[in-house]
Amino acid sequence: MKGLMQPNPMNLVHVLEHAARFHGRREIVSSTVEGGIHRYTYCDALARTKKFANALRKLGVDVGDRVGTLAWNGYRHFEAWYAISGQGAITHTVNPRLFPDQVAYIINHAADKFLVLDTTFVSLVEGIQDQLRSVEGFIILADREHMPQTSLKNVHCYEDLIAGEPEEFAWPELDEETASSLCYTSGTTGNPKGVMYSHRSNILMALAVNGAEGFGLTTMDSVLMVVPQFHANSWGLVYSAPMSGAKLVLPGPNLDGKSTYDLITNEQVTFSAAVPTVWNIFIAYLEEIGGKLPTLREVVIGGSAVPRSMIKIFDEKYDVKVLQAWGMTETNPLGTLNRTVPEVMALDHEAQLDYATKQGRPLFGVDIRITNEAGTSLPHDGKTPGRLMVRGPWVIQSYYGLEESVLDADGWFDTSDIATIDELGFMQITDRAKDVIKSGGEWISSVDLENTAMGHESVAMAAVIGMAHPKWDERPLLILQLREGASVSKDEMLDYLGSRVAKWWLPDDVVEIDVIPLGGTGKINKLSLRETFKDHVLPTI
Ligand code: AMP
């Protein structure tokens, strides 16, 4: 027997409709590409979204078409998202930090019909225009006054396009499993692969994230969405903030410490989310000016492991709670979040900080387990590392354009992360499967070593890679980027690590480089480091 409740299928644009109708006065504040702050309400945003939906229709965009966006977090990008998905087309967020050839590859692979872009990325797209096979035209997110000179063909000015359009649009009734958005993995191994989200997967994740065990946003919040819309849907904030009626603050291209600080202060930001690299820059600025963060209550940090020192300084000096999150493009993206539990609250402060370095527990909807190479489940004892497997309604089934399922026989997706899960359900990433250092049949966690090294006051960033070793198979090489003006000798560093990690984990060598290379989503580019150090000879060989 079926339930007798309304079957209304979920459409992402209902989120914005709700925000406009019941939180209509709440603001979206954008730091713009043109310079200056733009401010309007959810009500205004919906009206303009409908205008753009009409404009897209006129351009021939239809249900199922892909429309690419190359843009910072800003109000026009926000409108474009809801307009594209709301009418049944697919918002394909392209990460402009990828190499131009990769950008061209994914636009072609997705067969985007139009590209919506900020003026910042015009020259990037001009450079690859000749390679683009499916794009019929370009929509530049600007008004007439700020339209750049460009060699792009068939260019439209966003404000001109929407100017004459009506503020009404009849959103189609879509099956909630209709594709809404497309996001490619960063492609550190091979070509990027497309993950196709649905209205259902996005809304379920946003609902889960909005619970008190998740981000717990309310209409009292002011949310600074630093994490880019092109980085796994800004971790769902673009939906969860309007859903809860929170004020939304969008930083545009301005991600430096001062801009972030000014937005937090001026917009009384209570909640924010970004990768560790952004917070590193921010904290350095904060320390330099002796800033304060009286309104900020919590920051979500994820994308790569959060150093303990970062959690500590936010907590002890600024009274801001760090919520570590783990997820991936393939998990829409939120998988786990580190909110505390009574058992952890009962520990002393330092032990609580240790716990905060774990990646957290799954939100309802996501299930996780760890397995060995044979696929057998491993114990949740907080010690045994295994392959992290995940499943749930916002977890990938197959990649776009590749028919076959990427799940195992029981429906689990192999994340390629190595993790432990403890008795309280807290998951801790110990490595990427390809980065873990296999020494004498045991595993050394490159992430753990990096985090520990980053606790040293002279170290700005640390990376650990495995180097071939005739006796042990692989041994760790520690690569350091030091803070400006700081110095630390190899022996000092090994002494520092010696009291913090097992002896057999100690790196066989320590080297310094000016800048540790980062990939398109702020993660350490180990591929490039392996290439740089391929001829390095460990002193222990
Ligand atoms: P992406 O799809 O680019 O978001 O990358 C996902 C990968 O980032 C995951 O599989 C993890 O390896 C890594 N990652 C994400 N969040 C964390 C975290 N909090 N700690 C450690 N690694 C993380």
Coordinates of C-alpha atoms and ligand atoms in Angstrom, one line a residue:
M1 CA 0.0 0.0 0.0
K2 CA 1.3 3.5 -0.8
G3 CA 1.2 6.3 1.6
L4 CA -1.5 8.9 1.0
M5 CA 0.7 12.0 1.3
Q6 CA 1.4 14.6 -1.4
P7 CA 3.9 13.2 -3.9
N8 CA 5.3 16.7 -4.9
P9 CA 8.6 16.1 -6.5
M10 CA 11.5 18.2 -5.2
N11 CA 12.9 20.9 -7.5
L12 CA 15.9 23.0 -6.3
V13 CA 14.2 26.2 -7.3
H14 CA 11.6 25.5 -4.5
V15 CA 14.4 26.4 -2.1
L16 CA 14.7 29.9 -3.6
E17 CA 10.9 30.3 -3.8
H18 CA 10.7 29.4 -0.1
A19 CA 13.5 31.8 0.8
A20 CA 11.8 34.6 -1.2
R21 CA 8.3 34.0 0.2
F22 CA 9.2 33.4 3.9
H23 CA 12.6 35.0 4.3
G24 CA 12.1 37.6 1.6
R25 CA 13.9 40.4 3.5
R26 CA 17.0 38.5 4.2
E27 CA 20.0 39.7 2.2
I28 CA 22.4 38.3 -0.3
V29 CA 25.5 40.4 0.0
S30 CA 28.2 40.1 -2.7
S31 CA 31.7 41.4 -3.0
T32 CA 31.8 41.9 -6.7
V33 CA 34.3 41.4 -9.5
E34 CA 33.8 45.0 -10.6
G35 CA 34.7 46.2 -7.1
G36 CA 32.3 47.2 -4.3
I37 CA 29.5 45.5 -2.5
H38 CA 26.2 44.5 -4.0
R39 CA 23.3 44.0 -1.7
Y40 CA 19.7 42.7 -2.3
T41 CA 17.2 40.3 -0.9
Y42 CA 16.0 36.7 -1.6
C43 CA 12.9 38.3 -3.0
D44 CA 14.9 40.4 -5.5
A45 CA 17.1 37.3 -6.3
L46 CA 14.0 35.2 -7.3
A47 CA 12.6 38.0 -9.5
R48 CA 15.9 38.2 -11.4
T49 CA 16.3 34.4 -11.5
K50 CA 13.0 34.2 -13.3
K51 CA 14.1 36.8 -15.8
F52 CA 17.2 34.8 -16.6
A53 CA 15.2 31.6 -16.9
N54 CA 13.1 33.4 -19.5
A55 CA 16.2 34.6 -21.3
L56 CA 17.7 31.1 -21.4
R57 CA 14.5 29.7 -22.8
K58 CA 14.7 32.3 -25.6
L59 CA 18.3 31.3 -26.3
G60 CA 17.0 27.8 -26.9
V61 CA 18.1 26.1 -23.6
D62 CA 15.9 23.1 -23.0
V63 CA 15.4 20.4 -20.3
G64 CA 18.6 18.3 -20.1
D65 CA 20.9 20.9 -21.8
R66 CA 24.1 21.6 -20.0
V67 CA 25.0 25.2 -19.3
G68 CA 28.6 25.7 -18.0
T69 CA 29.5 28.4 -15.4
L70 CA 33.0 29.8 -14.8
A71 CA 32.4 32.2 -12.0
W72 CA 33.2 33.3 -8.5
N73 CA 30.6 33.2 -5.7
G74 CA 28.4 36.2 -6.5
Y75 CA 24.7 37.1 -6.9
R76 CA 24.6 36.7 -10.7
H77 CA 26.2 33.3 -10.5
F78 CA 23.6 32.4 -7.8
E79 CA 20.7 33.5 -10.0
A80 CA 22.1 31.6 -13.0
W81 CA 22.3 28.4 -10.9
Y82 CA 18.7 28.5 -9.9
A83 CA 17.5 29.6 -13.3
I84 CA 19.3 26.8 -15.1
S85 CA 18.4 24.0 -12.8
G86 CA 14.9 25.2 -12.0
Q87 CA 13.9 24.9 -15.6
G88 CA 15.3 21.4 -16.0
A89 CA 18.6 22.2 -17.6
I90 CA 21.9 21.3 -15.9
T91 CA 24.3 23.7 -14.1
H92 CA 27.8 22.6 -15.0
T93 CA 30.2 24.4 -12.6
V94 CA 33.6 24.5 -14.2
N95 CA 36.6 25.0 -11.9
P96 CA 38.6 27.8 -13.5
R97 CA 41.7 26.8 -11.5
L98 CA 42.2 23.7 -13.6
F99 CA 44.6 23.8 -16.5
P100 CA 43.1 25.4 -19.7
D101 CA 43.3 22.1 -21.5
Q102 CA 41.3 20.4 -18.7
V103 CA 38.8 23.2 -18.8
A104 CA 38.3 22.6 -22.5
Y105 CA 38.2 18.8 -22.0
I106 CA 35.3 19.0 -19.5
I107 CA 33.3 21.6 -21.4
N108 CA 33.5 19.3 -24.4
H109 CA 32.8 16.2 -22.4
A110 CA 29.8 17.8 -20.8
A111 CA 28.8 19.2 -24.3
D112 CA 27.8 22.5 -22.7
K113 CA 25.5 24.5 -24.9
F114 CA 26.3 27.9 -23.3
L115 CA 28.9 29.2 -21.0
V116 CA 28.1 31.7 -18.3
L117 CA 31.3 33.5 -17.1
D118 CA 32.7 36.3 -15.0
T119 CA 34.8 38.9 -16.8
T120 CA 37.8 37.4 -14.8
F121 CA 37.7 34.3 -17.0
V122 CA 37.1 35.9 -20.4
S123 CA 40.8 35.5 -21.4
L124 CA 40.9 31.9 -20.2
V125 CA 38.0 31.1 -22.4
E126 CA 39.3 33.1 -25.3
G127 CA 42.4 30.9 -25.2
I128 CA 40.4 27.7 -25.5
Q129 CA 37.5 29.0 -27.7
D130 CA 38.8 27.1 -30.8
Q131 CA 38.8 23.8 -28.9
L132 CA 35.2 24.1 -27.7
R133 CA 32.9 21.9 -29.9
S134 CA 29.4 22.4 -28.4
V135 CA 29.2 25.9 -27.0
E136 CA 26.8 28.1 -29.0
G137 CA 27.4 31.3 -27.1
F138 CA 28.8 33.0 -24.0
I139 CA 26.9 35.0 -21.4
I140 CA 29.1 37.4 -19.4
L141 CA 28.0 38.1 -15.9
A142 CA 28.2 41.9 -16.1
D143 CA 26.3 45.0 -17.0
R144 CA 26.9 46.9 -20.3
E145 CA 29.3 49.3 -18.6
H146 CA 31.6 46.5 -17.5
M147 CA 31.5 44.3 -20.6
P148 CA 35.0 43.6 -21.7
Q149 CA 36.4 43.8 -25.2
T150 CA 36.6 40.2 -26.3
S151 CA 37.2 37.9 -29.2
L152 CA 34.6 35.5 -28.0
K153 CA 31.9 34.9 -30.6
N154 CA 28.2 35.2 -29.9
V155 CA 28.6 37.0 -26.6
H156 CA 25.7 38.2 -24.5
C157 CA 25.7 40.7 -21.6
Y158 CA 23.8 39.2 -18.7
E159 CA 22.1 42.4 -17.6
D160 CA 21.1 43.3 -21.2
L161 CA 19.7 39.7 -21.6
I162 CA 17.5 39.9 -18.6
A163 CA 16.5 43.6 -18.8
G164 CA 13.3 43.1 -20.9
E165 CA 12.3 39.8 -19.5
P166 CA 9.2 39.3 -17.2
E167 CA 9.6 38.4 -13.5
E168 CA 7.4 35.4 -14.0
F169 CA 8.4 32.0 -15.1
A170 CA 6.4 28.8 -14.8
W171 CA 8.9 26.2 -13.5
P172 CA 8.2 22.8 -15.0
E173 CA 7.2 19.9 -12.8
L174 CA 10.3 17.7 -13.0
D175 CA 10.8 14.2 -11.7
E176 CA 13.0 14.8 -8.6
E177 CA 15.6 12.5 -9.9
T178 CA 16.1 14.8 -12.9
A179 CA 19.8 15.9 -13.3
S180 CA 20.3 19.4 -11.8
S181 CA 24.0 20.0 -11.7
L182 CA 27.3 18.6 -13.0
C183 CA 30.6 18.8 -11.3
Y184 CA 33.9 17.2 -12.5
T185 CA 36.5 15.7 -10.1
S186 CA 39.8 17.5 -10.1
G187 CA 41.4 14.7 -12.1
T188 CA 44.6 14.2 -10.2
T189 CA 44.8 10.7 -11.9
G190 CA 43.8 10.8 -15.5
N191 CA 41.0 12.9 -17.0
P192 CA 38.4 14.6 -14.7
K193 CA 35.2 12.6 -14.4
G194 CA 31.7 14.1 -14.3
V195 CA 29.4 13.6 -11.2
M196 CA 25.8 14.3 -12.1
Y197 CA 23.7 15.5 -9.1
S198 CA 20.0 15.4 -9.1
H199 CA 17.4 17.8 -7.6
R200 CA 16.7 15.0 -5.1
S201 CA 20.3 14.4 -4.1
N202 CA 21.0 18.1 -3.6
I203 CA 17.9 18.8 -1.6
L204 CA 18.3 15.7 0.6
M205 CA 21.9 16.7 1.4
A206 CA 20.9 20.4 2.1
L207 CA 18.1 19.2 4.5
A208 CA 20.5 16.9 6.3
V209 CA 23.2 19.6 6.5
N210 CA 20.7 22.0 8.0
G211 CA 19.9 19.8 11.0
A212 CA 21.5 20.6 14.4
E213 CA 23.9 17.7 13.9
G214 CA 24.9 19.3 10.6
F215 CA 25.7 23.0 10.0
G216 CA 22.5 23.8 12.0
L217 CA 21.8 27.1 10.1
T218 CA 18.9 29.3 11.0
T219 CA 17.5 32.6 9.9
M220 CA 19.6 34.2 12.6
D221 CA 22.8 33.3 10.8
S222 CA 24.9 35.3 8.4
V223 CA 26.8 32.8 6.2
L224 CA 30.0 33.7 4.5
M225 CA 30.3 31.2 1.6
V226 CA 34.0 31.2 0.9
V227 CA 34.1 27.7 -0.6
P228 CA 33.5 28.2 -4.3
Q229 CA 30.4 27.2 -6.1
F230 CA 32.7 25.4 -8.5
H231 CA 34.1 23.3 -5.6
A232 CA 31.5 20.6 -5.2
N233 CA 28.5 23.0 -5.1
S234 CA 30.0 25.1 -2.3
W235 CA 29.4 22.1 0.0
G236 CA 25.7 22.6 -0.5
L237 CA 25.6 26.0 1.2
V238 CA 24.1 27.6 -1.9
Y239 CA 21.0 25.6 -1.1
S240 CA 21.2 25.1 2.7
A241 CA 21.6 28.8 3.5
P242 CA 18.5 30.0 1.6
M243 CA 16.6 26.9 2.8
S244 CA 17.0 28.1 6.4
G245 CA 16.6 31.8 5.6
A246 CA 20.2 32.6 6.6
K247 CA 21.7 35.8 5.2
L248 CA 24.2 34.8 2.5
V249 CA 27.5 36.6 2.0
L250 CA 29.4 35.9 -1.2
P251 CA 33.1 36.9 -1.4
G252 CA 33.5 37.0 -5.2
P253 CA 37.2 36.8 -6.2
N254 CA 38.3 38.5 -3.0
L255 CA 39.7 35.7 -0.9
D256 CA 42.6 37.5 0.8
G257 CA 42.8 37.9 4.6
K258 CA 41.7 41.5 4.6
S259 CA 38.7 41.0 2.4
T260 CA 37.5 38.0 4.4
Y261 CA 38.0 39.9 7.6
D262 CA 36.1 42.9 6.4
L263 CA 33.2 40.8 5.2
I264 CA 33.0 38.9 8.5
T265 CA 33.1 42.1 10.5
N266 CA 30.8 44.3 8.3
E267 CA 28.2 41.6 7.6
Q268 CA 28.3 40.2 11.2
V269 CA 29.1 36.7 9.8
T270 CA 28.2 33.9 12.2
F271 CA 29.2 30.9 10.1
S272 CA 31.6 30.2 7.3
A273 CA 33.2 27.4 5.3
A274 CA 36.4 27.0 3.4
V275 CA 39.5 24.8 2.8
P276 CA 42.4 25.0 5.2
T277 CA 44.6 27.1 2.8
V278 CA 42.1 30.0 2.9
W279 CA 42.0 29.9 6.7
N280 CA 45.8 29.8 6.9
I281 CA 45.9 33.1 5.0
F282 CA 43.1 34.5 7.1
I283 CA 44.6 33.6 10.4
A284 CA 48.0 35.1 9.4
Y285 CA 46.1 38.4 8.6
L286 CA 44.1 38.2 11.8
E287 CA 47.2 37.8 13.9
E288 CA 49.0 40.6 12.1
I289 CA 46.3 43.2 12.7
G290 CA 45.2 41.8 16.2
G291 CA 41.7 41.3 14.9
K292 CA 38.7 39.9 16.8
L293 CA 35.8 37.7 15.7
P294 CA 33.0 38.5 18.0
T295 CA 30.1 37.3 15.7
L296 CA 31.7 34.2 14.2
R297 CA 30.5 31.1 16.0
E298 CA 31.6 28.2 13.7
V299 CA 33.6 27.5 10.6
V300 CA 33.4 24.4 8.6
I301 CA 36.8 23.3 7.2
G302 CA 37.3 20.4 4.9
G303 CA 38.6 19.4 1.5
S304 CA 41.9 18.3 3.1
A305 CA 42.9 17.5 6.7
V306 CA 42.6 20.4 9.2
P307 CA 45.8 20.9 11.2
R308 CA 45.3 20.7 15.0
S309 CA 47.1 24.0 15.3
M310 CA 44.4 25.7 13.3
I311 CA 41.6 24.2 15.4
K312 CA 43.4 25.3 18.5
I313 CA 44.0 28.9 17.6
F314 CA 40.4 29.3 16.4
D315 CA 39.1 27.8 19.6
E316 CA 41.5 29.3 22.2
K317 CA 42.2 32.7 20.8
Y318 CA 39.0 33.6 18.9
D319 CA 36.4 31.4 20.5
V320 CA 35.3 30.0 17.1
K321 CA 34.5 26.3 16.9
V322 CA 36.0 24.4 13.9
L323 CA 33.7 21.7 12.4
Q324 CA 35.9 19.5 10.3
A325 CA 34.0 18.0 7.3
W326 CA 34.9 15.2 5.0
G327 CA 33.4 14.7 1.6
M328 CA 34.1 14.5 -2.1
T329 CA 32.7 15.5 -5.4
E330 CA 31.2 12.0 -5.6
T331 CA 29.3 12.5 -2.3
N332 CA 27.5 15.7 -3.3
P333 CA 29.7 16.5 -1.3
L334 CA 29.1 16.1 2.4
G335 CA 29.8 12.8 4.0
T336 CA 30.9 13.3 7.6
L337 CA 31.0 16.3 10.0
N338 CA 32.8 16.5 13.3
R339 CA 30.4 17.7 15.9
T340 CA 31.2 16.7 19.4
V341 CA 29.4 14.1 21.5
P342 CA 29.1 13.8 25.3
E343 CA 31.9 11.2 25.6
V344 CA 34.3 13.7 24.0
M345 CA 33.0 16.6 26.0
A346 CA 34.0 14.6 29.1
L347 CA 37.6 14.6 28.1
D348 CA 40.1 17.3 28.9
H349 CA 40.6 20.2 26.6
E350 CA 43.7 18.9 24.8
A351 CA 42.0 15.5 24.2
Q352 CA 39.0 17.3 22.8
L353 CA 41.3 19.1 20.3
D354 CA 42.8 15.8 19.3
Y355 CA 39.3 14.6 18.6
A356 CA 38.5 17.6 16.5
T357 CA 41.2 16.5 14.1
K358 CA 39.1 13.6 13.1
Q359 CA 36.8 13.9 10.0
G360 CA 33.7 13.2 12.0
R361 CA 30.6 11.1 11.9
P362 CA 28.1 10.6 9.0
L363 CA 25.0 12.7 8.8
F364 CA 21.8 10.6 8.6
G365 CA 21.5 9.4 5.0
V366 CA 25.2 8.6 4.6
D367 CA 26.5 5.2 5.6
I368 CA 30.2 4.5 6.0
R369 CA 32.4 1.4 6.6
I370 CA 36.0 0.4 6.2
T371 CA 37.2 -2.7 4.5
N372 CA 40.4 -4.6 3.7
E373 CA 41.6 -5.3 0.1
A374 CA 39.4 -8.4 0.0
G375 CA 36.3 -6.3 0.8
T376 CA 35.8 -7.6 4.3
S377 CA 34.6 -5.1 6.9
L378 CA 37.1 -4.0 9.5
P379 CA 36.5 -3.2 13.1
H380 CA 35.5 0.2 14.3
D381 CA 38.3 0.4 16.9
G382 CA 39.8 3.7 15.9
K383 CA 43.1 1.9 15.1
T384 CA 42.6 -0.4 12.1
P385 CA 42.9 1.5 8.8
G386 CA 41.0 0.3 5.8
R387 CA 39.5 1.5 2.5
L388 CA 36.6 4.0 3.3
M389 CA 33.4 2.9 1.6
V390 CA 30.3 5.1 1.4
R391 CA 26.7 4.8 0.3
G392 CA 23.5 6.8 0.4
P393 CA 21.1 8.8 -1.7
W394 CA 23.6 11.6 -2.3
V395 CA 26.5 9.3 -3.2
I396 CA 27.5 8.6 -6.9
Q397 CA 26.2 5.6 -8.7
S398 CA 28.1 6.1 -12.0
Y399 CA 30.1 8.8 -13.7
Y400 CA 28.6 10.9 -16.4
G401 CA 29.1 9.4 -19.8
L402 CA 30.4 6.1 -18.4
E403 CA 27.5 3.7 -18.3
E404 CA 28.8 1.1 -15.7
S405 CA 28.1 1.5 -12.0
V406 CA 31.1 2.3 -9.9
L407 CA 29.6 0.5 -6.8
D408 CA 30.6 -2.8 -5.4
A409 CA 28.1 -5.7 -5.3
D410 CA 26.6 -4.4 -2.1
G411 CA 26.1 -0.9 -3.4
W412 CA 29.1 0.8 -1.7
F413 CA 31.4 3.4 -3.4
D414 CA 35.1 3.0 -2.8
T415 CA 36.3 6.5 -1.9
S416 CA 40.0 5.7 -2.4
D417 CA 40.6 7.2 1.1
I418 CA 42.1 5.2 3.9
A419 CA 40.5 5.7 7.2
T420 CA 39.8 4.4 10.7
I421 CA 36.4 4.5 12.4
D422 CA 36.3 4.5 16.2
E423 CA 33.8 3.2 18.8
L424 CA 32.0 6.5 18.8
G425 CA 31.6 6.4 15.0
F426 CA 34.2 9.1 14.3
M427 CA 36.0 8.5 11.0
Q428 CA 39.6 9.7 10.6
I429 CA 41.2 9.8 7.2
T430 CA 44.8 8.5 7.4
D431 CA 45.6 8.8 3.7
R432 CA 44.6 8.7 0.1
A433 CA 45.0 5.1 -1.0
K434 CA 47.7 6.2 -3.5
D435 CA 49.5 8.5 -1.0
V436 CA 49.8 6.1 1.9
I437 CA 53.4 5.1 2.5
K438 CA 53.9 1.4 2.5
S439 CA 56.9 0.7 4.7
G440 CA 57.9 -2.8 5.6
G441 CA 54.4 -4.1 5.1
E442 CA 52.9 -1.4 7.3
W443 CA 51.2 1.8 6.5
I444 CA 52.5 5.3 7.4
S445 CA 50.0 8.0 7.1
S446 CA 51.3 10.9 5.1
V447 CA 48.4 13.1 6.4
D448 CA 49.4 12.5 10.0
L449 CA 53.0 13.3 9.4
E450 CA 52.0 16.5 7.5
N451 CA 49.7 17.6 10.3
T452 CA 52.3 17.0 12.9
A453 CA 55.0 18.9 11.0
M454 CA 52.6 21.8 10.5
G455 CA 52.3 22.1 14.3
H456 CA 55.9 23.4 14.3
E457 CA 56.0 27.2 14.5
S458 CA 58.4 27.6 11.6
V459 CA 56.3 25.5 9.2
A460 CA 53.8 27.1 6.8
M461 CA 52.9 24.0 4.9
A462 CA 54.2 20.4 4.9
A463 CA 53.9 17.6 2.4
V464 CA 55.0 14.0 2.7
I465 CA 55.6 11.6 -0.2
G466 CA 56.7 8.0 -0.3
M467 CA 60.1 7.4 -1.9
A468 CA 61.2 4.0 -3.2
H469 CA 63.5 2.2 -0.7
P470 CA 65.3 -1.1 -1.4
K471 CA 64.8 -2.5 2.1
W472 CA 61.5 -1.0 3.2
D473 CA 59.7 -0.7 -0.1
E474 CA 58.9 3.0 0.6
R475 CA 60.0 5.6 3.1
P476 CA 58.7 9.1 3.8
L477 CA 60.3 12.3 2.5
L478 CA 59.1 15.4 4.3
I479 CA 58.9 18.5 2.2
L480 CA 58.6 21.9 4.0
Q481 CA 57.5 25.3 3.1
L482 CA 58.7 27.6 5.9
R483 CA 57.0 30.7 7.2
E484 CA 58.6 33.9 6.0
G485 CA 61.9 34.6 7.7
A486 CA 61.7 31.3 9.7
S487 CA 64.3 28.5 9.7
V488 CA 64.5 25.0 11.0
S489 CA 67.2 22.4 10.6
K490 CA 66.6 18.8 9.6
D491 CA 67.7 17.6 13.0
E492 CA 65.4 20.1 14.8
M493 CA 62.5 18.9 12.7
L494 CA 63.2 15.2 13.3
D495 CA 63.5 15.9 17.1
Y496 CA 60.2 17.7 17.0
L497 CA 58.5 14.8 15.2
G498 CA 60.3 12.2 17.3
S499 CA 58.3 13.1 20.4
R500 CA 55.0 13.1 18.5
V501 CA 55.0 10.1 16.1
A502 CA 56.2 6.5 16.2
K503 CA 59.9 6.1 15.6
W504 CA 59.5 4.1 12.4
W505 CA 57.3 6.8 10.9
L506 CA 60.1 9.4 11.1
P507 CA 60.9 10.8 7.6
D508 CA 64.2 9.5 6.1
D509 CA 64.9 13.0 4.8
V510 CA 63.6 16.6 5.2
V511 CA 63.8 19.1 2.4
E512 CA 62.7 22.7 2.0
I513 CA 61.0 24.3 -1.1
D514 CA 59.8 27.8 -1.6
V515 CA 56.2 26.9 -2.3
I516 CA 54.3 23.6 -2.0
P517 CA 52.2 23.3 -5.2
L518 CA 48.5 23.1 -4.7
G519 CA 45.9 21.7 -7.2
G520 CA 42.7 23.3 -8.4
T521 CA 40.8 22.7 -5.2
G522 CA 43.5 23.7 -2.7
K523 CA 44.9 20.2 -2.1
I524 CA 48.6 19.5 -2.1
N525 CA 49.6 18.5 -5.6
K526 CA 51.6 15.3 -4.8
L527 CA 51.8 14.3 -8.4
S528 CA 53.9 17.4 -9.1
L529 CA 56.0 16.9 -5.9
R530 CA 56.7 13.3 -6.9
E531 CA 57.9 14.6 -10.3
T532 CA 60.1 17.3 -8.7
F533 CA 61.7 14.9 -6.3
K534 CA 61.9 11.8 -8.5
D535 CA 65.7 11.9 -8.5
H536 CA 66.1 12.7 -4.9
V537 CA 68.2 10.1 -3.1
L538 CA 67.3 9.3 0.5
P539 CA 70.3 9.4 2.8
T540 CA 69.2 6.0 4.3
I541 CA 69.7 4.1 1.0
Ligands
AMP1 P1 37.2 16.5 -4.0 O1 36.4 15.6 -4.7 O2 38.1 17.4 -4.9 O3 36.5 17.4 -3.0 O4 38.3 15.6 -3.1 C1 37.8 14.7 -2.2 C2 38.9 14.2 -1.4 O5 39.5 15.2 -0.6 C3 38.5 13.1 -0.4 O6 38.4 11.8 -1.0 C4 39.7 13.2 0.6 O7 40.8 12.5 0.1 C5 40.0 14.7 0.6 N1 39.3 15.3 1.8 C6 38.2 15.9 1.8 N2 37.9 16.4 3.1 C7 38.9 16.0 3.8 C8 39.3 16.2 5.2 N3 38.5 16.8 6.1 N4 40.4 15.6 5.6 C9 41.2 14.9 4.8 N5 41.0 14.7 3.5 C10 39.8 15.3 3.0

